[in-house]
C-alpha cells in the first residue's frame, strides 16, 4: 500500500476492487438452492452429527450396507417347537470352495446365528458374541439366555453410533434358540442397536417383500410343526425371489425341541423339503 494525499493508507486490493466496479452477474455468488440435501452440508461425513431433520446418515448407510453388500435375502420363522432361519448362498467366484461360504454360525451349542450383510463384520461380531457367551457361562455356570445375548450385542452396536472413531457393524443379526423358560425364541439386532423379539423376521436386499410374505404366513395361524416351519420359511423366500431353489442355493439352520442344539440341514434334507413344497404347489 502507499499513502494517499489525505494521509490514509489504502490496500492496493481494495483500490483495485473499487476501480473495477461491481462484478458481472455471472460472477456473483449464487444463493444456495433449497433442494440441496443434507449430505451437501456435510451431515453424512460424521457419524455423531445429527442433520437438521434429526437423522444420522452414516447409521442409515449401514442399513444400506446390509441390503446391498452381499445382495442376499434372509428370513427366519418361529414355529410351535422350533425356529428356522433360511438364507441365500451365493459363491462370488467360481474358484472359491463353497464350503467356506456361510451366513450361519454357532454362538453356543444351543444358540444359532444368521448374519446378513458384510461378511468380515459378521465374523468379527460373531467372535464378540462367542466371547460374551463364554464369559457368561464361566461366571454363572449355565448358558447365556438368547434374549440377554441379543441385549449385549445391541448395546455394542448402539455404542458404535456414538463415537466418531468407530463405525457401525454393517450386519443384521438374527439369534434363535430353544429357551428353557420361553421356548422357541427369535431375536433380531440391527446396525443401530435396536433389538426385538419376533415371530418372523427378514433382512437383506428384499427384506420388505420378505416381511410381507412372512406376515401372510403368520396371519394364517398354521400349526407350525418343525417340517411345516421349514417349508413355510423356504416357500416364503422362494416367493420373494421368484425362483425355485436348488439345495445348493440356500442354507437352512434350525433349533428344535426334537433336536440337540443348533443344526444346519444337509443338502439332502433341504432337497426333501423342496420336493415337498413343489408337491404342495
Coordinates of C-alpha atoms in Angstrom, one line a residue:
X1 CA 0.0 0.0 0.0
X2 CA 1.0 3.6 -0.4
X3 CA 0.0 6.8 1.4
X4 CA -2.9 8.9 -0.1
X5 CA -3.0 12.7 -0.2
X6 CA -5.1 12.7 3.0
X7 CA -2.5 10.8 4.9
X8 CA -4.5 7.5 5.0
X9 CA -3.2 4.2 3.6
X10 CA -5.5 2.1 1.4
X11 CA -4.6 -1.5 0.4
X12 CA -3.9 -2.0 -3.2
X13 CA -6.5 -4.7 -3.5
X14 CA -9.3 -2.5 -2.1
X15 CA -8.4 0.3 -4.5
X16 CA -8.3 -2.2 -7.4
X17 CA -11.7 -3.6 -6.5
X18 CA -13.2 -0.1 -6.2
X19 CA -11.9 0.9 -9.6
X20 CA -13.2 -2.3 -11.2
X21 CA -16.8 -1.6 -10.3
X22 CA -19.5 -4.2 -9.4
X23 CA -18.9 -7.8 -10.5
X24 CA -20.8 -9.0 -13.6
X25 CA -23.9 -11.0 -12.9
X26 CA -22.3 -14.3 -13.9
X27 CA -19.5 -13.8 -11.2
X28 CA -21.8 -13.0 -8.3
X29 CA -22.2 -15.8 -5.7
X30 CA -25.4 -17.7 -6.1
X31 CA -27.8 -18.3 -3.2
X32 CA -27.9 -22.0 -2.1
X33 CA -30.7 -23.9 -3.7
X34 CA -33.4 -25.0 -1.3
X35 CA -33.4 -28.6 -2.7
X36 CA -29.8 -29.3 -1.6
X37 CA -29.8 -32.5 0.5
X38 CA -28.3 -32.7 4.0
X39 CA -25.3 -34.6 2.6
X40 CA -24.3 -31.5 0.7
X41 CA -24.0 -29.7 4.1
X42 CA -21.6 -32.4 5.4
X43 CA -24.1 -34.1 7.8
X44 CA -23.2 -37.5 6.4
X45 CA -19.5 -37.2 6.9
X46 CA -19.5 -37.7 10.7
X47 CA -21.4 -40.4 12.5
X48 CA -22.0 -38.3 15.6
X49 CA -23.6 -35.3 13.8
X50 CA -27.4 -35.1 13.6
X51 CA -28.9 -33.5 10.4
X52 CA -31.5 -30.8 10.8
X53 CA -34.1 -33.5 10.2
X54 CA -32.8 -35.4 13.2
X55 CA -31.1 -38.2 11.2
X56 CA -27.8 -39.9 11.4
X57 CA -26.9 -40.5 7.8
X58 CA -24.0 -42.8 8.5
X59 CA -26.2 -45.1 10.5
X60 CA -28.7 -45.1 7.7
X61 CA -25.9 -46.0 5.3
X62 CA -25.1 -49.0 7.5
X63 CA -28.6 -50.3 6.8
X64 CA -27.9 -49.9 3.1
X65 CA -24.7 -52.0 3.6
X66 CA -26.9 -54.8 4.9
X67 CA -29.1 -54.6 1.9
X68 CA -26.6 -54.2 -0.9
X69 CA -23.2 -55.6 0.2
X70 CA -23.9 -59.3 -0.4
X71 CA -27.1 -59.0 -2.4
X72 CA -28.8 -61.8 -0.4
X73 CA -32.1 -62.0 1.4
X74 CA -32.6 -63.9 4.7
X75 CA -35.8 -65.0 6.6
X76 CA -36.4 -66.6 9.9
X77 CA -39.7 -68.1 11.2
X78 CA -40.7 -69.2 14.7
X79 CA -42.9 -72.3 14.9
X80 CA -44.6 -74.2 17.7
X81 CA -41.5 -76.1 18.7
X82 CA -38.7 -74.8 16.5
X83 CA -37.1 -71.7 14.9
X84 CA -35.9 -71.9 11.3
X85 CA -33.5 -69.5 9.5
X86 CA -33.1 -69.6 5.7
X87 CA -30.7 -67.5 3.6
X88 CA -29.4 -67.5 0.1
X89 CA -26.0 -69.0 -0.5
X90 CA -24.0 -67.3 -3.3
X91 CA -20.5 -68.2 -4.3
X92 CA -19.0 -64.9 -5.7
X93 CA -16.1 -66.6 -7.5
X94 CA -16.1 -70.0 -9.3
X95 CA -12.6 -70.7 -7.9
X96 CA -13.9 -70.5 -4.3
X97 CA -14.7 -73.5 -2.2
X98 CA -18.4 -73.3 -1.5
X99 CA -17.9 -74.9 1.9
X100 CA -16.3 -71.7 3.2
X101 CA -19.3 -69.5 2.2
X102 CA -21.8 -69.4 5.1
X103 CA -24.1 -66.9 6.9
X104 CA -25.0 -69.4 9.7
X105 CA -22.9 -69.5 12.9
X106 CA -22.9 -71.2 16.3
X107 CA -22.6 -68.8 19.2
X108 CA -23.1 -71.6 21.7
X109 CA -24.1 -75.2 21.0
X110 CA -27.7 -74.2 21.5
X111 CA -27.8 -70.6 20.1
X112 CA -27.7 -70.2 16.3
X113 CA -27.0 -67.0 14.5
X114 CA -27.9 -65.8 11.0
X115 CA -25.8 -62.8 9.8
X116 CA -26.9 -60.8 6.8
X117 CA -24.6 -58.0 5.4
X118 CA -20.8 -57.6 5.3
X119 CA -19.0 -60.9 5.9
X120 CA -15.9 -59.5 7.7
X121 CA -18.1 -57.5 10.1
X122 CA -20.3 -60.6 10.6
X123 CA -17.3 -62.7 11.6
X124 CA -16.0 -60.0 14.0
X125 CA -19.4 -59.7 15.7
X126 CA -19.8 -63.5 16.0
X127 CA -16.5 -63.7 17.8
X128 CA -17.6 -60.9 20.1
X129 CA -20.8 -62.8 20.8
X130 CA -18.9 -66.0 21.5
X131 CA -16.7 -64.3 23.9
X132 CA -19.6 -62.8 25.8
X133 CA -21.4 -66.2 25.9
X134 CA -18.3 -68.0 27.2
X135 CA -17.6 -65.4 29.9
X136 CA -21.3 -65.6 31.0
X137 CA -21.1 -69.3 31.3
X138 CA -17.8 -69.2 33.2
X139 CA -19.2 -66.7 35.7
X140 CA -22.7 -68.1 36.1
X141 CA -22.4 -71.8 35.5
X142 CA -25.1 -72.0 32.8
X143 CA -25.5 -71.0 29.2
X144 CA -26.4 -67.4 28.4
X145 CA -30.1 -66.9 27.6
X146 CA -30.6 -65.8 24.0
X147 CA -32.5 -62.6 24.9
X148 CA -29.6 -61.5 27.1
X149 CA -27.1 -62.2 24.4
X150 CA -29.2 -60.1 22.0
X151 CA -29.2 -57.3 24.5
X152 CA -25.5 -57.4 24.9
X153 CA -24.9 -57.3 21.1
X154 CA -27.4 -54.4 20.8
X155 CA -25.5 -52.5 23.4
X156 CA -22.3 -52.9 21.4
X157 CA -24.0 -51.8 18.2
X158 CA -25.5 -48.7 19.9
X159 CA -22.1 -47.6 21.3
X160 CA -20.8 -47.7 17.7
X161 CA -23.2 -45.0 16.7
X162 CA -21.9 -42.5 19.3
X163 CA -18.2 -42.2 18.7
X164 CA -16.5 -40.5 15.8
X165 CA -13.6 -43.0 15.7
X166 CA -16.0 -46.0 15.2
X167 CA -18.4 -47.1 12.5
X168 CA -21.4 -49.3 12.9
X169 CA -21.2 -53.0 12.0
X170 CA -22.7 -53.4 8.6
X171 CA -24.7 -56.6 9.5
X172 CA -28.1 -57.6 10.7
X173 CA -28.1 -60.3 13.3
X174 CA -30.7 -62.9 14.0
X175 CA -30.3 -65.0 17.1
X176 CA -32.5 -68.1 17.8
X177 CA -32.6 -70.8 20.4
X178 CA -35.0 -73.0 22.4
X179 CA -35.1 -71.1 25.7
X180 CA -35.7 -73.0 28.9
X181 CA -38.5 -70.7 30.0
X182 CA -39.8 -69.0 26.8
X183 CA -39.4 -72.0 24.4
X184 CA -38.6 -71.2 20.8
X185 CA -37.1 -67.7 20.7
X186 CA -36.1 -65.4 17.8
X187 CA -34.4 -62.0 18.2
X188 CA -33.1 -59.5 15.7
X189 CA -30.4 -56.9 16.2
X190 CA -29.9 -54.1 13.6
X191 CA -26.8 -51.9 13.0
X192 CA -28.3 -49.1 15.1
X193 CA -28.5 -51.3 18.2
X194 CA -32.3 -51.9 18.1
X195 CA -33.2 -55.4 19.2
X196 CA -36.6 -57.0 19.4
X197 CA -38.2 -60.5 19.7
X198 CA -40.0 -61.7 16.5
X199 CA -42.5 -64.3 15.3
X200 CA -40.8 -63.9 11.9
X201 CA -38.2 -61.6 10.6
X202 CA -36.3 -60.8 7.4
X203 CA -33.2 -58.9 6.3
X204 CA -31.2 -58.1 3.2
X205 CA -31.9 -57.0 -0.3
X206 CA -35.6 -57.7 -0.5
X207 CA -36.4 -57.5 3.2
X208 CA -39.7 -55.5 2.7
X209 CA -41.1 -58.1 0.3
X210 CA -40.0 -60.9 2.6
X211 CA -41.7 -59.3 5.6
X212 CA -44.9 -59.1 3.6
X213 CA -44.6 -62.8 2.7
X214 CA -44.0 -63.8 6.3
X215 CA -46.9 -61.7 7.5
X216 CA -49.2 -63.8 5.3
X217 CA -47.8 -66.9 6.9
X218 CA -48.2 -65.7 10.4
X219 CA -51.8 -64.5 9.7
X220 CA -52.8 -68.0 8.6
X221 CA -52.1 -69.2 12.2
X222 CA -50.9 -72.6 10.8
X223 CA -49.9 -75.5 13.0
X224 CA -46.2 -74.8 12.6
X225 CA -44.6 -78.2 13.3
X226 CA -40.9 -78.5 12.6
X227 CA -41.3 -79.7 9.0
X228 CA -44.1 -77.2 8.3
X229 CA -42.0 -74.3 9.7
X230 CA -39.0 -75.2 7.4
X231 CA -41.2 -75.5 4.3
X232 CA -43.1 -72.2 5.0
X233 CA -39.8 -70.3 5.5
X234 CA -38.3 -71.7 2.3
X235 CA -41.5 -71.1 0.5
X236 CA -41.6 -67.5 1.6
X237 CA -38.1 -66.9 0.4
X238 CA -38.8 -68.6 -2.9
X239 CA -41.9 -66.5 -3.5
X240 CA -39.9 -63.3 -2.8
X241 CA -37.0 -64.2 -5.1
X242 CA -39.4 -65.5 -7.8
X243 CA -37.4 -68.7 -8.4
X244 CA -37.3 -72.3 -7.4
X245 CA -34.2 -73.1 -5.4
X246 CA -31.8 -75.9 -5.7
X247 CA -30.4 -77.4 -2.5
X248 CA -27.1 -75.7 -3.0
X249 CA -28.8 -72.2 -3.4
X250 CA -29.8 -71.9 0.2
X251 CA -28.7 -72.5 3.8
X252 CA -31.1 -73.7 6.5
X253 CA -30.4 -73.5 10.2
X254 CA -32.8 -74.8 12.8
X255 CA -33.2 -75.2 16.6
X256 CA -35.9 -77.5 17.7
X257 CA -37.2 -79.4 20.8
X258 CA -36.7 -82.6 18.9
X259 CA -33.1 -81.9 18.1
X260 CA -30.0 -81.3 20.2
X261 CA -28.7 -77.8 19.9
X262 CA -28.4 -75.7 16.7
X263 CA -28.3 -77.8 13.5
X264 CA -27.6 -76.9 9.8
X265 CA -29.6 -79.0 7.4
X266 CA -27.7 -81.0 4.8
X267 CA -28.4 -80.6 1.1
X268 CA -30.2 -84.0 1.1
X269 CA -32.6 -82.7 3.8
X270 CA -33.1 -79.4 2.0
X271 CA -33.9 -81.3 -1.2
X272 CA -36.6 -83.4 0.5
X273 CA -38.3 -80.2 1.8
X274 CA -38.0 -78.6 -1.6
X275 CA -39.7 -81.6 -3.1
X276 CA -42.5 -81.4 -0.5
X277 CA -43.0 -77.7 -1.3
X278 CA -43.2 -78.5 -5.1
X279 CA -45.8 -81.2 -4.5
X280 CA -47.9 -78.8 -2.4
X281 CA -48.0 -76.3 -5.3

